Tab-separated table of C-alpha atoms and ligand atoms in Angstrom:
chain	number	residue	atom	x	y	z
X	14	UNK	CA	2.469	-7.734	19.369
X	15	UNK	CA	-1.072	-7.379	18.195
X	16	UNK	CA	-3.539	-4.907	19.710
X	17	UNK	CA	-7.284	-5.449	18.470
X	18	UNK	CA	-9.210	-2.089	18.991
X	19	UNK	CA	-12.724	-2.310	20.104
X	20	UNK	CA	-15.666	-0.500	17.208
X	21	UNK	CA	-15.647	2.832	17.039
X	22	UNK	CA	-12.442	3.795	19.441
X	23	UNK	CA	-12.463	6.888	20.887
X	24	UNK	CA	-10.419	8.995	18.994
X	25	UNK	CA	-8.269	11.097	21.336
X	26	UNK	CA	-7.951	8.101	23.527
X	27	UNK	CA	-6.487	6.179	20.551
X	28	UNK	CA	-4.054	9.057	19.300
X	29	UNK	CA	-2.798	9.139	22.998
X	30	UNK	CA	-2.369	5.432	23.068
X	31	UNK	CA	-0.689	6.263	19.323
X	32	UNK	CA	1.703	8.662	21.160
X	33	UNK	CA	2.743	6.896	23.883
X	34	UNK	CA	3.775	3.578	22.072
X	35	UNK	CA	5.421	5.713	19.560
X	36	UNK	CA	7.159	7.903	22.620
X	37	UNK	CA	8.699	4.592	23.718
X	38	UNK	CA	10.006	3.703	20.343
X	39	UNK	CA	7.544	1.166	19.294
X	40	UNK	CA	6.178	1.775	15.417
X	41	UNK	CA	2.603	1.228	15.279
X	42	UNK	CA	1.123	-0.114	12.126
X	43	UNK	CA	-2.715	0.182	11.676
X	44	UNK	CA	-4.694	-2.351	9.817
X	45	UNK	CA	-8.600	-1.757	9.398
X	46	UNK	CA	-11.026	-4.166	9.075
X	47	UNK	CA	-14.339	-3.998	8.277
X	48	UNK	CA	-15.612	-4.501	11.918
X	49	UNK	CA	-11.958	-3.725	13.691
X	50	UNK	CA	-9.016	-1.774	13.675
X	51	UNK	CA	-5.811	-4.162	14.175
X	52	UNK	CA	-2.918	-2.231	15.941
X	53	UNK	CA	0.666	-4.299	14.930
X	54	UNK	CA	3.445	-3.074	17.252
X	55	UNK	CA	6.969	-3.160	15.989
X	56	UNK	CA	9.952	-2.547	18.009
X	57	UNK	CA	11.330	-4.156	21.540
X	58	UNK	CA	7.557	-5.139	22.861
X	59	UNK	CA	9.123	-6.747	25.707
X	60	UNK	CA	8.681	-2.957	27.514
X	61	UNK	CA	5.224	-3.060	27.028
X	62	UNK	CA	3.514	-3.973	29.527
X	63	UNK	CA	0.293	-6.292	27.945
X	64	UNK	CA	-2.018	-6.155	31.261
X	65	UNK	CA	-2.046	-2.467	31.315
X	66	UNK	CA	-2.734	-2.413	27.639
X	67	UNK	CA	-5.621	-4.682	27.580
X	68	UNK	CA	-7.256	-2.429	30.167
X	69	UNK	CA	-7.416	0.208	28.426
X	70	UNK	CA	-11.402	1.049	27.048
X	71	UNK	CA	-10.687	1.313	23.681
X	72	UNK	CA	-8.968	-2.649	23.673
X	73	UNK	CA	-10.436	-5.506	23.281
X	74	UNK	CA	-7.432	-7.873	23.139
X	75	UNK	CA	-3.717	-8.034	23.186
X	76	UNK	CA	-1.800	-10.904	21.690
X	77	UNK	CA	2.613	-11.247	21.768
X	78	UNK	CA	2.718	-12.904	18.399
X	79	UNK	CA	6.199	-14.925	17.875
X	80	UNK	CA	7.107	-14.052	14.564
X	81	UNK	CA	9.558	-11.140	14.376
X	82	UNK	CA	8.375	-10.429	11.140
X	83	UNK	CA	5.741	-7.561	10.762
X	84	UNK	CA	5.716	-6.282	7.422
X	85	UNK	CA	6.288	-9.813	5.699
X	86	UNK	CA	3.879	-11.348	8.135
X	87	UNK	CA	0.184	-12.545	6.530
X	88	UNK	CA	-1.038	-12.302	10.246
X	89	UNK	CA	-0.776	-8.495	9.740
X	90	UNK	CA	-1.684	-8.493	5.636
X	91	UNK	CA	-3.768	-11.346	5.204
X	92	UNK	CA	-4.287	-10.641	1.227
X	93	UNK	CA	-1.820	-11.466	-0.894
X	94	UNK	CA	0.705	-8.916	-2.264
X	95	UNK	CA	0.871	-8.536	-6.042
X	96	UNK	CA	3.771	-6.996	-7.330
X	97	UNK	CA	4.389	-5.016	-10.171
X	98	UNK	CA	7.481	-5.385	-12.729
X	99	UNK	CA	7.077	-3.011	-15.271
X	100	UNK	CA	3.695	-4.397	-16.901
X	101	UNK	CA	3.946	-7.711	-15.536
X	102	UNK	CA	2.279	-8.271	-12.222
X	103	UNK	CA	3.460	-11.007	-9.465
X	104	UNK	CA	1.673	-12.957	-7.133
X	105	UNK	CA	-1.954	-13.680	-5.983
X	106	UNK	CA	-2.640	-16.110	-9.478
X	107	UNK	CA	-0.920	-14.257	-11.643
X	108	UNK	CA	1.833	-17.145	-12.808
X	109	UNK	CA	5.177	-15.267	-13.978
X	110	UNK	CA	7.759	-16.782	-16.077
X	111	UNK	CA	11.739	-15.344	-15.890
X	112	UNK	CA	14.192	-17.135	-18.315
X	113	UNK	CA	17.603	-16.006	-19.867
X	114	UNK	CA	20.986	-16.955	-19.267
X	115	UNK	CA	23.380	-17.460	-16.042
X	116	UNK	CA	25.540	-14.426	-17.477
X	117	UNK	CA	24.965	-11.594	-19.342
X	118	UNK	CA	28.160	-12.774	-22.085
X	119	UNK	CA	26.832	-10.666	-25.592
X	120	UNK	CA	24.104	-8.369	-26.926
X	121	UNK	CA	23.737	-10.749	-29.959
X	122	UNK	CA	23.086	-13.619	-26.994
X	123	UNK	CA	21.014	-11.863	-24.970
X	124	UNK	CA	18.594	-10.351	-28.118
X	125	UNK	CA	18.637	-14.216	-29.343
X	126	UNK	CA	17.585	-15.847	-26.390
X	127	UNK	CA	15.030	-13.067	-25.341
X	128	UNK	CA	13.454	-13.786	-28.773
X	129	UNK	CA	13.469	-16.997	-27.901
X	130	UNK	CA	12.102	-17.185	-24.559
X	131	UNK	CA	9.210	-14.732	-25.066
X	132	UNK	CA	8.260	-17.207	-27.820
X	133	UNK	CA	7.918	-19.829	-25.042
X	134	UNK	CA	5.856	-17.346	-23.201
X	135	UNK	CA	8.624	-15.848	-20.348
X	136	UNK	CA	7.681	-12.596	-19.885
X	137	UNK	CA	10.228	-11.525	-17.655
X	138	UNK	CA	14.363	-11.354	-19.308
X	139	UNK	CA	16.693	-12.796	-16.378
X	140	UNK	CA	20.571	-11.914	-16.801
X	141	UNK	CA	23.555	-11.609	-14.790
X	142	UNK	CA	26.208	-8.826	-15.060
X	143	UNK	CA	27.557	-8.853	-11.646
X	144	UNK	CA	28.456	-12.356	-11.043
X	145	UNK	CA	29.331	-13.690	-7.357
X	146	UNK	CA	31.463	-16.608	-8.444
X	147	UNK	CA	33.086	-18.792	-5.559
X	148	UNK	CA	36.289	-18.284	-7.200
X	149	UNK	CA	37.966	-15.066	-8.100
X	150	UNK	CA	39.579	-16.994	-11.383
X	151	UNK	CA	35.907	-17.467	-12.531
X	152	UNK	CA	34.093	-15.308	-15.155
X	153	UNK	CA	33.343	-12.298	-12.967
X	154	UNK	CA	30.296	-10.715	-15.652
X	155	UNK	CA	30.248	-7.756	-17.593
X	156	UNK	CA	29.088	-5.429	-15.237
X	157	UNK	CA	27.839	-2.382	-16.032
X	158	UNK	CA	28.366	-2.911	-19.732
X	159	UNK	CA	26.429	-6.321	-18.951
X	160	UNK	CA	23.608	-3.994	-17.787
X	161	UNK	CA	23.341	-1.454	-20.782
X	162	UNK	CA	22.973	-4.892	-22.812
X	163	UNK	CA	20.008	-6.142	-20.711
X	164	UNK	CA	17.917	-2.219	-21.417
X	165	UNK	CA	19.015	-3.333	-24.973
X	166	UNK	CA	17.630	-6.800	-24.901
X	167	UNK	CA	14.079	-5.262	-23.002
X	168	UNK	CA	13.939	-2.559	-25.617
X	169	UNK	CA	14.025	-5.455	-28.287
X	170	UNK	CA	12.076	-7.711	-26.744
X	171	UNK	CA	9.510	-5.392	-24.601
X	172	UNK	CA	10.205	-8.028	-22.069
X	173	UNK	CA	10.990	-6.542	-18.148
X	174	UNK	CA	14.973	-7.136	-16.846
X	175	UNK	CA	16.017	-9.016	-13.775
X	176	UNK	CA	19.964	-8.957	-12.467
X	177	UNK	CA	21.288	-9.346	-9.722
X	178	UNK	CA	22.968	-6.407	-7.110
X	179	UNK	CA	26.052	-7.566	-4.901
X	180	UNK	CA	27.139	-4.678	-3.200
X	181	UNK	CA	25.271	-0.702	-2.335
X	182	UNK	CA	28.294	0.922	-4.765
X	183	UNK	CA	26.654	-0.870	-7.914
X	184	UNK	CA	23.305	0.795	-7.171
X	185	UNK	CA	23.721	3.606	-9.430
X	186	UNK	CA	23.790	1.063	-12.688
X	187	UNK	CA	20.163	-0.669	-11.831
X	188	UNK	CA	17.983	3.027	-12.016
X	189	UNK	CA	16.495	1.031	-15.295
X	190	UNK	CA	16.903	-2.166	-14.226
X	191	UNK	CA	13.155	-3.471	-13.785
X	192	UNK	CA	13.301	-6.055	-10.570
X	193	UNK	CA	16.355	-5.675	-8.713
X	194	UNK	CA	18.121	-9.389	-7.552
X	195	UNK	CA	19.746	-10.386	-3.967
X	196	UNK	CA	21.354	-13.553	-4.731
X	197	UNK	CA	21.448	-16.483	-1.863
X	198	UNK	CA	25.037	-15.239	-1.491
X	199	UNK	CA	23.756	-11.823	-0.355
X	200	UNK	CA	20.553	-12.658	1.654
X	201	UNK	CA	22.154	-11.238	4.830
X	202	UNK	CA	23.960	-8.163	3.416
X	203	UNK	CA	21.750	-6.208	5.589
X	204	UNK	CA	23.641	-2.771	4.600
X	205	UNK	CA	22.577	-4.026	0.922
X	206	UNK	CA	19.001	-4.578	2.077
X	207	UNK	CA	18.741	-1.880	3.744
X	208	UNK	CA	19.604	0.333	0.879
X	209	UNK	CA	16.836	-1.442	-1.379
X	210	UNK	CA	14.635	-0.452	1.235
X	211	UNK	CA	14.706	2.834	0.302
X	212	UNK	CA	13.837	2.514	-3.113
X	213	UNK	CA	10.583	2.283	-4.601
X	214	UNK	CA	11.456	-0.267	-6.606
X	215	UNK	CA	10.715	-4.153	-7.066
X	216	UNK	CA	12.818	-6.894	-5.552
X	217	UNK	CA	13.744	-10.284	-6.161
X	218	UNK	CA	15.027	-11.889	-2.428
X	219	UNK	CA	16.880	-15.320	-2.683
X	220	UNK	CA	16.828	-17.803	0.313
X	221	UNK	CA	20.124	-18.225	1.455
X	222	UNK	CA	22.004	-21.665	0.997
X	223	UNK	CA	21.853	-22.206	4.320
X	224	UNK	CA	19.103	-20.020	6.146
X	225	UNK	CA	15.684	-21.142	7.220
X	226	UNK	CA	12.318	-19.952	6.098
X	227	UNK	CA	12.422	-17.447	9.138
X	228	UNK	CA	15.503	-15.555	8.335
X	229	UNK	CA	14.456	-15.654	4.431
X	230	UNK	CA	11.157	-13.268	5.949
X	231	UNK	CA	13.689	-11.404	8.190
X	232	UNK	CA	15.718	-10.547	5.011
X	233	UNK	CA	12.742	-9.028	3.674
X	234	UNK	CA	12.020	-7.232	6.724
X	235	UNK	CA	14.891	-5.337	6.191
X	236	UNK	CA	13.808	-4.308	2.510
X	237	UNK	CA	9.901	-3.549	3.740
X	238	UNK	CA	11.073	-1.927	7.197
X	239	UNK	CA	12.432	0.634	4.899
X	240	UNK	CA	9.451	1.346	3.403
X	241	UNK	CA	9.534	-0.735	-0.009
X	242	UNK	CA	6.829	-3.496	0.162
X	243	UNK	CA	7.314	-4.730	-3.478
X	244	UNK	CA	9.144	-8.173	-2.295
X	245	UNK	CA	9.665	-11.667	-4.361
X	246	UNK	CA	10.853	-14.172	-2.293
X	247	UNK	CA	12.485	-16.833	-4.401
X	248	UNK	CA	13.539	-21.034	-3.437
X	249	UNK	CA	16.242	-21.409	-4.967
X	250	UNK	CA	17.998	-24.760	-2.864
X	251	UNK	CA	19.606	-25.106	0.196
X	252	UNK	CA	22.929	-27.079	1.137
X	253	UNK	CA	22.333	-30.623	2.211
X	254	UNK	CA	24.341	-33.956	3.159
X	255	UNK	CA	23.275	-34.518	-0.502
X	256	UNK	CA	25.900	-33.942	-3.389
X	257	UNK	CA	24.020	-35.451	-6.056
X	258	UNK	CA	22.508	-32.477	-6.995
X	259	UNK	CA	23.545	-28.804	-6.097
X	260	UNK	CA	21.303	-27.999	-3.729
X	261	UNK	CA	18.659	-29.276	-2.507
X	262	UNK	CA	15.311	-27.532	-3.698
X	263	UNK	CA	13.407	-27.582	-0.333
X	264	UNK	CA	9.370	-27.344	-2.180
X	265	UNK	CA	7.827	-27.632	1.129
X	266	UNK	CA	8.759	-23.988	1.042
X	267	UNK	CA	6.729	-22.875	-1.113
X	268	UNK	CA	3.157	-23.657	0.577
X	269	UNK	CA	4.738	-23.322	4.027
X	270	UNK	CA	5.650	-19.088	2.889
X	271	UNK	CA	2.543	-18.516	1.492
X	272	UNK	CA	1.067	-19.660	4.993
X	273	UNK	CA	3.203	-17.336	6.808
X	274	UNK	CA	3.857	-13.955	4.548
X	275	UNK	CA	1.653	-12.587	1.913
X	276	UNK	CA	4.830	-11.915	-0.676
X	277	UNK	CA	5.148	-13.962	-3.882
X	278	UNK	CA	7.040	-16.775	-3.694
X	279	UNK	CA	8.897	-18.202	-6.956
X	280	UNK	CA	10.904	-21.041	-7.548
X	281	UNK	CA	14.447	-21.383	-9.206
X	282	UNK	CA	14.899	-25.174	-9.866
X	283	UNK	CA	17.991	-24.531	-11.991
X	284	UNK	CA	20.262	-23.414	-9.197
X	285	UNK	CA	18.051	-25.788	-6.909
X	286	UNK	CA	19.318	-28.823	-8.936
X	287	UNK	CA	22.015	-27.597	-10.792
X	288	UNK	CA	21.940	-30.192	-13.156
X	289	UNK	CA	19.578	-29.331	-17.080
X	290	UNK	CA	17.768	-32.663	-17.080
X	291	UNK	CA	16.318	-32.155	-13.424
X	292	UNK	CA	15.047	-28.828	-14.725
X	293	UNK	CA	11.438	-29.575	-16.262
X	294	UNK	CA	10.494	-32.036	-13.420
X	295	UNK	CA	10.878	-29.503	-10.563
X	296	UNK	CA	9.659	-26.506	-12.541
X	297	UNK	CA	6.304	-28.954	-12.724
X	298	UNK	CA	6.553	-29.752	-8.746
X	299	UNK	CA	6.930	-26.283	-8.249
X	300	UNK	CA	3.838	-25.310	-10.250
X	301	UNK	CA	2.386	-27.653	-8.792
X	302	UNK	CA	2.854	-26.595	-4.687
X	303	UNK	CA	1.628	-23.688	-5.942
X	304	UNK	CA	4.590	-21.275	-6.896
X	305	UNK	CA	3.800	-17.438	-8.168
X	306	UNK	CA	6.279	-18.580	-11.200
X	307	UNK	CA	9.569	-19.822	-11.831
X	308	UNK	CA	13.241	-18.203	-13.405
X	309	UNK	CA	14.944	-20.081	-15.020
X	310	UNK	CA	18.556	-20.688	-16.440
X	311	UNK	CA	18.482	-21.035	-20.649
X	312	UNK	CA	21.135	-20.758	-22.673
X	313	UNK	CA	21.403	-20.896	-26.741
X	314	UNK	CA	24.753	-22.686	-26.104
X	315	UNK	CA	24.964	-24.349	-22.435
X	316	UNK	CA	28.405	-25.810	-23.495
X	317	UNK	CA	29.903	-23.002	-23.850
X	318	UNK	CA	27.998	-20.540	-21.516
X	319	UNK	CA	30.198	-18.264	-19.439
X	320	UNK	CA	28.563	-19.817	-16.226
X	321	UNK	CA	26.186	-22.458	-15.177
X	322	UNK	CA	25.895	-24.198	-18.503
X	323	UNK	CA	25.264	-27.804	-16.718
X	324	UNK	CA	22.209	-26.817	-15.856
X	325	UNK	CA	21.154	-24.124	-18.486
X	326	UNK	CA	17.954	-25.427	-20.435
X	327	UNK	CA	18.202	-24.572	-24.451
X	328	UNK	CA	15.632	-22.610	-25.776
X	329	UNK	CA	14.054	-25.683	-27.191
X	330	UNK	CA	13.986	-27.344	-23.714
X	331	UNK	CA	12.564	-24.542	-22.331
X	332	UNK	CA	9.923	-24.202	-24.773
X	333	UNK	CA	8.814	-27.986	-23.856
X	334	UNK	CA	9.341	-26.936	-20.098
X	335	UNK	CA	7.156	-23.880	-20.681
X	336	UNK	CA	3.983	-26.126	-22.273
X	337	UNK	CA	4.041	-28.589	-19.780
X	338	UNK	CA	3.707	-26.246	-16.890
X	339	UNK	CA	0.471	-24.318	-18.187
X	340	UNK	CA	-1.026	-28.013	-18.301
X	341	UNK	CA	-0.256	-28.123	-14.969
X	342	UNK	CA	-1.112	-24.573	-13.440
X	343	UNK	CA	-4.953	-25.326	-13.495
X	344	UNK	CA	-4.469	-28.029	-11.075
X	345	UNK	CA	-1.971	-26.583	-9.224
X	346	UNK	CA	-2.312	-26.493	-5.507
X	347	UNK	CA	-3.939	-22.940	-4.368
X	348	UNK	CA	-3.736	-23.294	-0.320
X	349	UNK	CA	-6.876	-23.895	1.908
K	4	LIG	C1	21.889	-16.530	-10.311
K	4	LIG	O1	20.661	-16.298	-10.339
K	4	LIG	O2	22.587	-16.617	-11.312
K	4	LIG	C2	22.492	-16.815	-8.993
K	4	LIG	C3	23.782	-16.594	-8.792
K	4	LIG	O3	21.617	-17.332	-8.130
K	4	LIG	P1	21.793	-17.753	-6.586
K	4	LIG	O4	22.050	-16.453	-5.870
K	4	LIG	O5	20.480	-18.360	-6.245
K	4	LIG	O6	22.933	-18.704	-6.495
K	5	LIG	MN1	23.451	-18.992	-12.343
């Protein structure tokens, strides 16, 4: 629910309505304009009661808005959010670039390929270390030893580390860890997301394989409800009918989020296709809807990488991938 405060409210009449929303468990959320103060309401607004609210003299309007979302929600924050990874910042035209393998497998790897990759102009290091593999015979990641290698690889390279988190008891190993990763697989751990929330510390939220925009901006509620508003949102594919690709990268995603939320939205068209050669033509389509930057899968061997090598780019590939996206970013599409 959104209250709109008429100029110059009186004061004690406003703390009292303050009080009394806030006495019946409702958190209020100012915004100010330049002209007006915006009130948002979250909690159970169904108890309040709108008719006695617009009466009051300090309101000029009431409006039940439909989205559940407050934090997340551009209604409330119509600027967009940059966020801040170490030096690099996210979001509102700044275009970021993540690249690095599937799996953390080697210090040697991961100092090669973020040589590599920085080259190409990535300026974020992406590497996994705990791995959520569908099955338990799979290569599970090096774990925390996976994660001393990435502060290794950054200290190297100067580049900022993404990996992802699967579960609250591995919190204690991503202190240095730069943006902090909820895979698709974890979208809806809400004890993990609620636990994010109370860092100060940047995040990196995957869509779900099979969750809609909506409970993609819910997820993130969770992590900004909590107090930490430094949220990526990432498209990384959603299941299908289709099998001839992994997922299916759902673009229309992109423009429709940064309609409804003022977070950065990336794209991650190497889990969206699965498959290396589909790569460089989606990381263009996603530049070109108007992505805040892509992450990408690259490998310096993709035959023999510990997971995901089908659709791991080599660092030559992603060099070429790289170029042709900053021909396309000037004409990308930048909403109305
Ligand atoms: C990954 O980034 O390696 C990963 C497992 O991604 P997703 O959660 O999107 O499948
Ligand atoms: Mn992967």
């Amino acid at each position: 629910m959104v209250v709109l405060l008429k100029q110059n409210p009186d004061k004690k009449q406003l703390d009292g309505l303050v009080q009394w929303l806030e006495g019946i468990k409702i958190q209020v959320h100012m915004s100010e304009g330049l002209h007006h103060t915006i009130m948002g309401l979250v909690g159970d607004t169904s108890i309040v009661d709108i008719d006695l609210l617009k009466a009051l003299e300090i309101v000029e309007d009431v409006k039940r808005i439909q989205e559940p979302y407050k934090n997340a929600n551009r209604k409330f924050h119509p600027m967009d959010t940059v966020v801040n990874v170490g030096n690099v910042k996210v979001g509102d035209g700044n275009f970021t670039m993540i690249a690095g393998p599937c799996s953390v497998e080697s210090l040697e790897q991961m100092k090669l390929i973020a040589k590599e990759v920085k080259k190409s102009g990535a300026n974020m290091l992406r590497g996994g270390a705990f791995k959520p593999r569908t099955s338990p015979y799979a290569f599970q990641g090096m774990r925390e030893k996976g994660i001393e290698v990435m502060i290794e690889a950054r200290k190297e390279s100067g580049l900022p580390i993404v990996s992802e988190i699967m579960d609250p008891s591995q919190l204690q190993f991503f202190e240095d860890v730069d943006l902090i990763q909820v895979g698709a697989r974890n979208m809806q751990n809400f004890e993990l997301l609620k636990e994010l929330g109370k860092l100060r510390k940047p995040i990196l939220l995957k869509r779900g394989l099979a969750n809609t925009l909506q409970e993609l901006l819910m997820s993130a509620e969770y992590i900004m409800a909590g107090g930490n508003e430094q949220v990526i949102l990432c498209e990384r594919g959603i299941r299908t009918f289709e099998t001839a690709t992994r997922n299916t990268l759902d673009l229309s995603a992109v423009p429709m989020l940064h309609s409804l939320t003022h977070l950065p939205v990336i794209v991650d068209p190497s889990h969206g296709t699965g498959i290396a050669k589909l790569v460089k033509p989606l990381a263009l389509a996603a530049a070109a809807v108007g992505a805040d930057g892509l992450i990408i899968e690259v490998h310096n061997d993709p035959a023999h990488a510990a997971s995901d090598g089908p659709q791991s780019l080599t660092p030559e590939a992603f060099d070429d991938l790289a170029k042709a996206v900053n021909n396309i970013l000037p004409f990308a599409y930048k909403g109305e």
